[in-house]
Every structure is written in C-alpha cells, then in structure tokens.
mmCIF file of N, CA and C in Angstrom:
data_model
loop_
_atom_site.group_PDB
_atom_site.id
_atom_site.type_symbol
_atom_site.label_atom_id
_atom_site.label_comp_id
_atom_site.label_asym_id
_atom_site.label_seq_id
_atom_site.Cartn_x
_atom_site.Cartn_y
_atom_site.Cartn_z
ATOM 1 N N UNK Z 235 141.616 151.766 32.210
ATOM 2 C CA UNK Z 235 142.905 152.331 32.544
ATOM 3 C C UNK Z 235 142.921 153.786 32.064
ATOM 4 N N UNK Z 236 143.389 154.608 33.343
ATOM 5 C CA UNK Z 236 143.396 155.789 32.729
ATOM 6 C C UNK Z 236 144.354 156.177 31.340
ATOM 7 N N UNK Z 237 143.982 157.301 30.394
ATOM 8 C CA UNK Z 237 144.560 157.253 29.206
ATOM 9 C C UNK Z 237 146.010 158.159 29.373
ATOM 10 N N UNK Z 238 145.955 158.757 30.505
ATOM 11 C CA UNK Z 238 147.320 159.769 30.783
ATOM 12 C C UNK Z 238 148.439 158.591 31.157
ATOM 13 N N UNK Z 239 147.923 157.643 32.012
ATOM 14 C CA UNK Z 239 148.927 156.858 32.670
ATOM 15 C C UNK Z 239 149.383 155.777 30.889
ATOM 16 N N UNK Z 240 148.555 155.304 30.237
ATOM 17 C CA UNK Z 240 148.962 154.797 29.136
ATOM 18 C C UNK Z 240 150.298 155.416 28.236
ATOM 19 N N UNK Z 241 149.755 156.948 28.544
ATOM 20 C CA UNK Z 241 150.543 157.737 27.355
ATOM 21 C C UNK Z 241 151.719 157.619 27.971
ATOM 22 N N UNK Z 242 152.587 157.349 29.469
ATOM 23 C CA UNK Z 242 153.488 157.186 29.842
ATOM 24 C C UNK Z 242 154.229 156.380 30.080
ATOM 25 N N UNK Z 243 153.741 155.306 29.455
ATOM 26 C CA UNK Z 243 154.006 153.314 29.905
ATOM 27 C C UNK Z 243 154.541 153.104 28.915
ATOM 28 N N UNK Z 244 155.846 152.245 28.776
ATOM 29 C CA UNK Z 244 156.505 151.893 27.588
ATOM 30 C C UNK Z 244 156.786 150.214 27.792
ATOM 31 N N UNK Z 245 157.093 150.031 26.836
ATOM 32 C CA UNK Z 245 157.482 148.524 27.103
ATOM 33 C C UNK Z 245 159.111 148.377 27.597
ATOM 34 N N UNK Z 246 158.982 147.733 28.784
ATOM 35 C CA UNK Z 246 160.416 147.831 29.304
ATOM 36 C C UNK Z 246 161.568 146.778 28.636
ATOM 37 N N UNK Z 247 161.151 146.296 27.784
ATOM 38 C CA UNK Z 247 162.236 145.826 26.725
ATOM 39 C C UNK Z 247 162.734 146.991 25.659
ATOM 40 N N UNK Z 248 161.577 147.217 24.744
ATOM 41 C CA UNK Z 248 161.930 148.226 23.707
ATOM 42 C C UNK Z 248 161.895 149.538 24.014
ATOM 43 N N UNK Z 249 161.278 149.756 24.649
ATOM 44 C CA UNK Z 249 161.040 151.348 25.330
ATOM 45 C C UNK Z 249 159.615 151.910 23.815
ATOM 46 N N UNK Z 250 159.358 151.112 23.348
ATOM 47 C CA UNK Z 250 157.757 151.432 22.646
ATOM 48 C C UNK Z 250 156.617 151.315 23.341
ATOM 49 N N UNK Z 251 155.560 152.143 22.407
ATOM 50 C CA UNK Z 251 153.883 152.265 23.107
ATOM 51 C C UNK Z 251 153.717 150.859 23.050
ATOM 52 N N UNK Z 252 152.973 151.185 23.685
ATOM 53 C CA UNK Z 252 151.782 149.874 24.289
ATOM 54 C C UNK Z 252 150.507 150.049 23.736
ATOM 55 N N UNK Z 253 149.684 149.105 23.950
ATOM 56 C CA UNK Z 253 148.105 149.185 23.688
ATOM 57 C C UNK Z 253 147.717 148.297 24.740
ATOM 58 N N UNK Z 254 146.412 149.148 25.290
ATOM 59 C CA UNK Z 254 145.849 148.071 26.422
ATOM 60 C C UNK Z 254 144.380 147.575 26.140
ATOM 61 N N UNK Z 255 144.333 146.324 26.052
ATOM 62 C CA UNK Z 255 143.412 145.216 25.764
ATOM 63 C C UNK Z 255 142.340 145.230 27.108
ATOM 64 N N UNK Z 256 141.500 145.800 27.011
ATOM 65 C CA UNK Z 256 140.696 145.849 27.957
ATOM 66 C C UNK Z 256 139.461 145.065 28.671
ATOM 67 N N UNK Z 257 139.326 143.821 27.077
ATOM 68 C CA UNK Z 257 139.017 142.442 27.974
ATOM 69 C C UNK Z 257 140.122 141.738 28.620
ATOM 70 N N UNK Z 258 141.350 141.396 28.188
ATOM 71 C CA UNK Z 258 141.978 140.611 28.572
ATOM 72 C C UNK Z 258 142.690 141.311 30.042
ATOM 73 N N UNK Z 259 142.795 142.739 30.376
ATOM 74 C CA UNK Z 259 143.878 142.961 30.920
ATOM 75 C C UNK Z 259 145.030 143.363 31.008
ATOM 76 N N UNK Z 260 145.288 143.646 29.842
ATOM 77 C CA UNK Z 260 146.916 143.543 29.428
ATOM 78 C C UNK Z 260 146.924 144.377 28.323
ATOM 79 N N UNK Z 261 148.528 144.934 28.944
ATOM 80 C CA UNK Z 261 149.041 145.749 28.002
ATOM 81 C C UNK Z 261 149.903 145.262 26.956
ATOM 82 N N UNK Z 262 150.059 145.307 25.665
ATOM 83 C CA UNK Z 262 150.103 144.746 24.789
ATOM 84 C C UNK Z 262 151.454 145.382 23.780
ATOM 85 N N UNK Z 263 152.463 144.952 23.867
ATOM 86 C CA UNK Z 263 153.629 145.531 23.066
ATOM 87 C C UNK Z 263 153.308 144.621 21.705
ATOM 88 N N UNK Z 264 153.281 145.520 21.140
ATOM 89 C CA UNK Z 264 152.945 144.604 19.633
ATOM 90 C C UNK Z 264 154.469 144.250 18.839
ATOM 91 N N UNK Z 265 155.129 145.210 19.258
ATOM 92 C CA UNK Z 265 157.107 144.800 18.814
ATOM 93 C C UNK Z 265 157.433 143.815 19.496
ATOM 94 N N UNK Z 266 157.627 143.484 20.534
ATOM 95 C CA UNK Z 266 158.084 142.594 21.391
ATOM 96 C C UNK Z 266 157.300 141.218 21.340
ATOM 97 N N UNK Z 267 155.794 141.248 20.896
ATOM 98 C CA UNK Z 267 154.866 140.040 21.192
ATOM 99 C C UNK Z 267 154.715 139.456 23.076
ATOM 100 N N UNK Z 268 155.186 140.612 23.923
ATOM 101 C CA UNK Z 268 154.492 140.410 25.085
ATOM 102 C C UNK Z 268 153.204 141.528 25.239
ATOM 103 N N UNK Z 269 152.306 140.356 26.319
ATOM 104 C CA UNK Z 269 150.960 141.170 27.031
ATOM 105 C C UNK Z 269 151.646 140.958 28.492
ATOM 106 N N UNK Z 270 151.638 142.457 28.892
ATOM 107 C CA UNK Z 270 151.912 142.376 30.402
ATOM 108 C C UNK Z 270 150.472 142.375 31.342
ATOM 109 N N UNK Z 271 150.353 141.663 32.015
ATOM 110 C CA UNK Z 271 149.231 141.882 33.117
ATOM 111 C C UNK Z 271 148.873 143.274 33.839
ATOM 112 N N UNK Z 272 147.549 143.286 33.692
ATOM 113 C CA UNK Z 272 146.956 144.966 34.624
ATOM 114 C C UNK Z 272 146.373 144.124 35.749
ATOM 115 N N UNK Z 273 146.281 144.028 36.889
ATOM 116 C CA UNK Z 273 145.694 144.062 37.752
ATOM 117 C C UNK Z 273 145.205 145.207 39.029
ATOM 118 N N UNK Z 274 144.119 145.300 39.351
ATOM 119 C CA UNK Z 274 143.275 146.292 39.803
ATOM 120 C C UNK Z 274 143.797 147.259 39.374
ATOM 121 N N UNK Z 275 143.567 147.804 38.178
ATOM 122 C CA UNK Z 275 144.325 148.819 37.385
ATOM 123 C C UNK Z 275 146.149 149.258 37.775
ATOM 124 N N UNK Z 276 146.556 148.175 37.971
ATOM 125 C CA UNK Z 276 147.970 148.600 38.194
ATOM 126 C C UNK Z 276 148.673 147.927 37.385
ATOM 127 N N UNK Z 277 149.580 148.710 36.252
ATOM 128 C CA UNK Z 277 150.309 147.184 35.243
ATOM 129 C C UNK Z 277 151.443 146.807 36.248
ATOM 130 N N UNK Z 278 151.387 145.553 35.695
ATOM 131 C CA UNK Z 278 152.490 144.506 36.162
ATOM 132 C C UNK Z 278 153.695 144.635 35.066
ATOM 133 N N UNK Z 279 154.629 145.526 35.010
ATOM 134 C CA UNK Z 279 155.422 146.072 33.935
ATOM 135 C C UNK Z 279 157.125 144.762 34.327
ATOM 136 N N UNK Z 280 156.642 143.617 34.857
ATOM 137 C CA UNK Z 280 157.511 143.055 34.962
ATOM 138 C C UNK Z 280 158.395 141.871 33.868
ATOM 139 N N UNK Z 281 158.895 141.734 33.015
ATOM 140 C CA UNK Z 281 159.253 140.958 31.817
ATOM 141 C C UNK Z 281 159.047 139.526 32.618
ATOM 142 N N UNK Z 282 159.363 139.449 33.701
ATOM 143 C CA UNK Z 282 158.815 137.664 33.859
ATOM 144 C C UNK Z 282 157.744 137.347 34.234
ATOM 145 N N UNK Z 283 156.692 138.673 34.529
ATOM 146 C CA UNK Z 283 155.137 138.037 34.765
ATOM 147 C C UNK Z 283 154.566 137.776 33.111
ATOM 148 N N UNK Z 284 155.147 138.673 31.948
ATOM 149 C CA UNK Z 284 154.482 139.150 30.820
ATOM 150 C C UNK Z 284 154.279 137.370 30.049
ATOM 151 N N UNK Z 285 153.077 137.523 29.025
ATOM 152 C CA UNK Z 285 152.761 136.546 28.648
ATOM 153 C C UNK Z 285 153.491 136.480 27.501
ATOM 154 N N UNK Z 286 153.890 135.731 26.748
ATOM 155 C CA UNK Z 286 154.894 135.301 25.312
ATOM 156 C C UNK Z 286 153.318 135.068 24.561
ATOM 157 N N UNK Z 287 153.246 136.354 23.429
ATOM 158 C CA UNK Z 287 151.977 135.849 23.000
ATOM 159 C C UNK Z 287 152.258 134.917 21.684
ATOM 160 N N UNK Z 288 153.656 134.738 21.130
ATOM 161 C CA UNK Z 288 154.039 133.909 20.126
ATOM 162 C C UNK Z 288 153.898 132.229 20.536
ATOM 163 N N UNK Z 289 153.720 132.417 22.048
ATOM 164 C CA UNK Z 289 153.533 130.299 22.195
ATOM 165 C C UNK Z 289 151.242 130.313 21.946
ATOM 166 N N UNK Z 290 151.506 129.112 21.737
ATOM 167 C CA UNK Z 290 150.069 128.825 21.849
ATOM 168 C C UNK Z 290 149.115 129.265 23.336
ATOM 169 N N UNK Z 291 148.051 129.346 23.092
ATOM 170 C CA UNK Z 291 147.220 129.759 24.300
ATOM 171 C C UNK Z 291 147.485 128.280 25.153
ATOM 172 N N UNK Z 292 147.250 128.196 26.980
ATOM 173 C CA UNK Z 292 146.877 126.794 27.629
ATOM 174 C C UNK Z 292 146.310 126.574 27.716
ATOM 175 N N UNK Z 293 145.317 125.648 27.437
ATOM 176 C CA UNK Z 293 144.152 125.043 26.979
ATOM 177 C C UNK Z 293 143.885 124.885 28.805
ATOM 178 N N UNK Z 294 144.366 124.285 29.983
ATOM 179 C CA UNK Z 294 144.178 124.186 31.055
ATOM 180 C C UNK Z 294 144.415 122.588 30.832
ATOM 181 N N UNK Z 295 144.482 122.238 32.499
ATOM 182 C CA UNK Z 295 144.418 120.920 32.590
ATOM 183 C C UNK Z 295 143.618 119.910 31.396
ATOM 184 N N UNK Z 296 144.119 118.848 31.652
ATOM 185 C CA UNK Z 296 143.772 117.861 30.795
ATOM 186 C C UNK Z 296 142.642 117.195 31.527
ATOM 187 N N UNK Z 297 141.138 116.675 30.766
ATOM 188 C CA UNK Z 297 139.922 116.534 31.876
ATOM 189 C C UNK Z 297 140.547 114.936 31.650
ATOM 190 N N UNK Z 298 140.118 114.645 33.051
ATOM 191 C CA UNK Z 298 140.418 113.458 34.005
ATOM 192 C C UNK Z 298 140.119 112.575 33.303
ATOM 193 N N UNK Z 299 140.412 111.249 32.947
ATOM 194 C CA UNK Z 299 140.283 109.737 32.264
ATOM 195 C C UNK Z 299 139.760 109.128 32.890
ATOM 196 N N UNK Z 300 138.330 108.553 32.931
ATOM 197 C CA UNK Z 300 137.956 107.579 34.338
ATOM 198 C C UNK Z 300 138.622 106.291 34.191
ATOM 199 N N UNK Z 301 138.559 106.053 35.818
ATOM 200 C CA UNK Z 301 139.767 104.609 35.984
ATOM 201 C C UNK Z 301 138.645 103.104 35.312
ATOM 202 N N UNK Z 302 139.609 102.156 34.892
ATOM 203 C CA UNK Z 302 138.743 101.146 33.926
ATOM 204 C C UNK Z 302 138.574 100.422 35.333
ATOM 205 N N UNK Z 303 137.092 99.846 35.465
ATOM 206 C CA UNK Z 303 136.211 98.773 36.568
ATOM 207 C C UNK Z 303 137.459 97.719 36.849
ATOM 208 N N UNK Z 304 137.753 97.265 38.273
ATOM 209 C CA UNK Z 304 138.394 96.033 38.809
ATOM 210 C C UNK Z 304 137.893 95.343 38.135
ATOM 211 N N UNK Z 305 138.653 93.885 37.579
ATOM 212 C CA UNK Z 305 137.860 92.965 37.337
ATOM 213 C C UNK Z 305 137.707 91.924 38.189
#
C-alpha cells in the first residue's frame, strides 16, 4: 500500500492513524480494535466489513463426523 495514501486514512470511528498489516491485509486501528480489509490495494474503510479483533479468531467449519455403519 502506497505510504502517501496511508498517511491520509483514518479510522472512520475515531478519526486516528492506522497501521497496515501487510500479511493479513488490513488496516489496523489499534484504538478501536478493528482491522479493516485492503483488497486489490483498495481499503474497505467500511465499519461493517471491519473485523472485531477483540472476538476470537474462526477456526472454520467444524471437520465432518463420519456417519456410524447401518446395523
């Protein structure tokens, strides 16, 4: 992400800097505890895409239980 466009991005809750996480994607309000999504370098500066980084990570689906043999 370019560093000019950073210096101009605030968090649209608090109106504070950001930091952008450049494995994950995301721009990172460290006051607020949201990561907003970057996709193809464009942030997603939207409060209902942003991730709540205070809940636990989602582990993803739960792996499948095989069904017990007819008897």
């Amino acid at each position: 992400m370019d560093s000019r466009l950073l210096d101009l991005l605030v968090c649209p809750i608090c109106k504070g800097p950001l930091q952008f996480e450049a494995a994950a994607q995301e721009l990172i309000c460290p006051r607020d505890k949201l990561a907003y999504p970057v996709r193809d370098d464009i942030p997603l500066m939207l409060v209902d895409l942003a991730r709540d980084m205070t809940l636990p990570a989602d582990p993803g689906p739960a792996p499948a239980v095989p069904a017990e043999p007819a008897a």
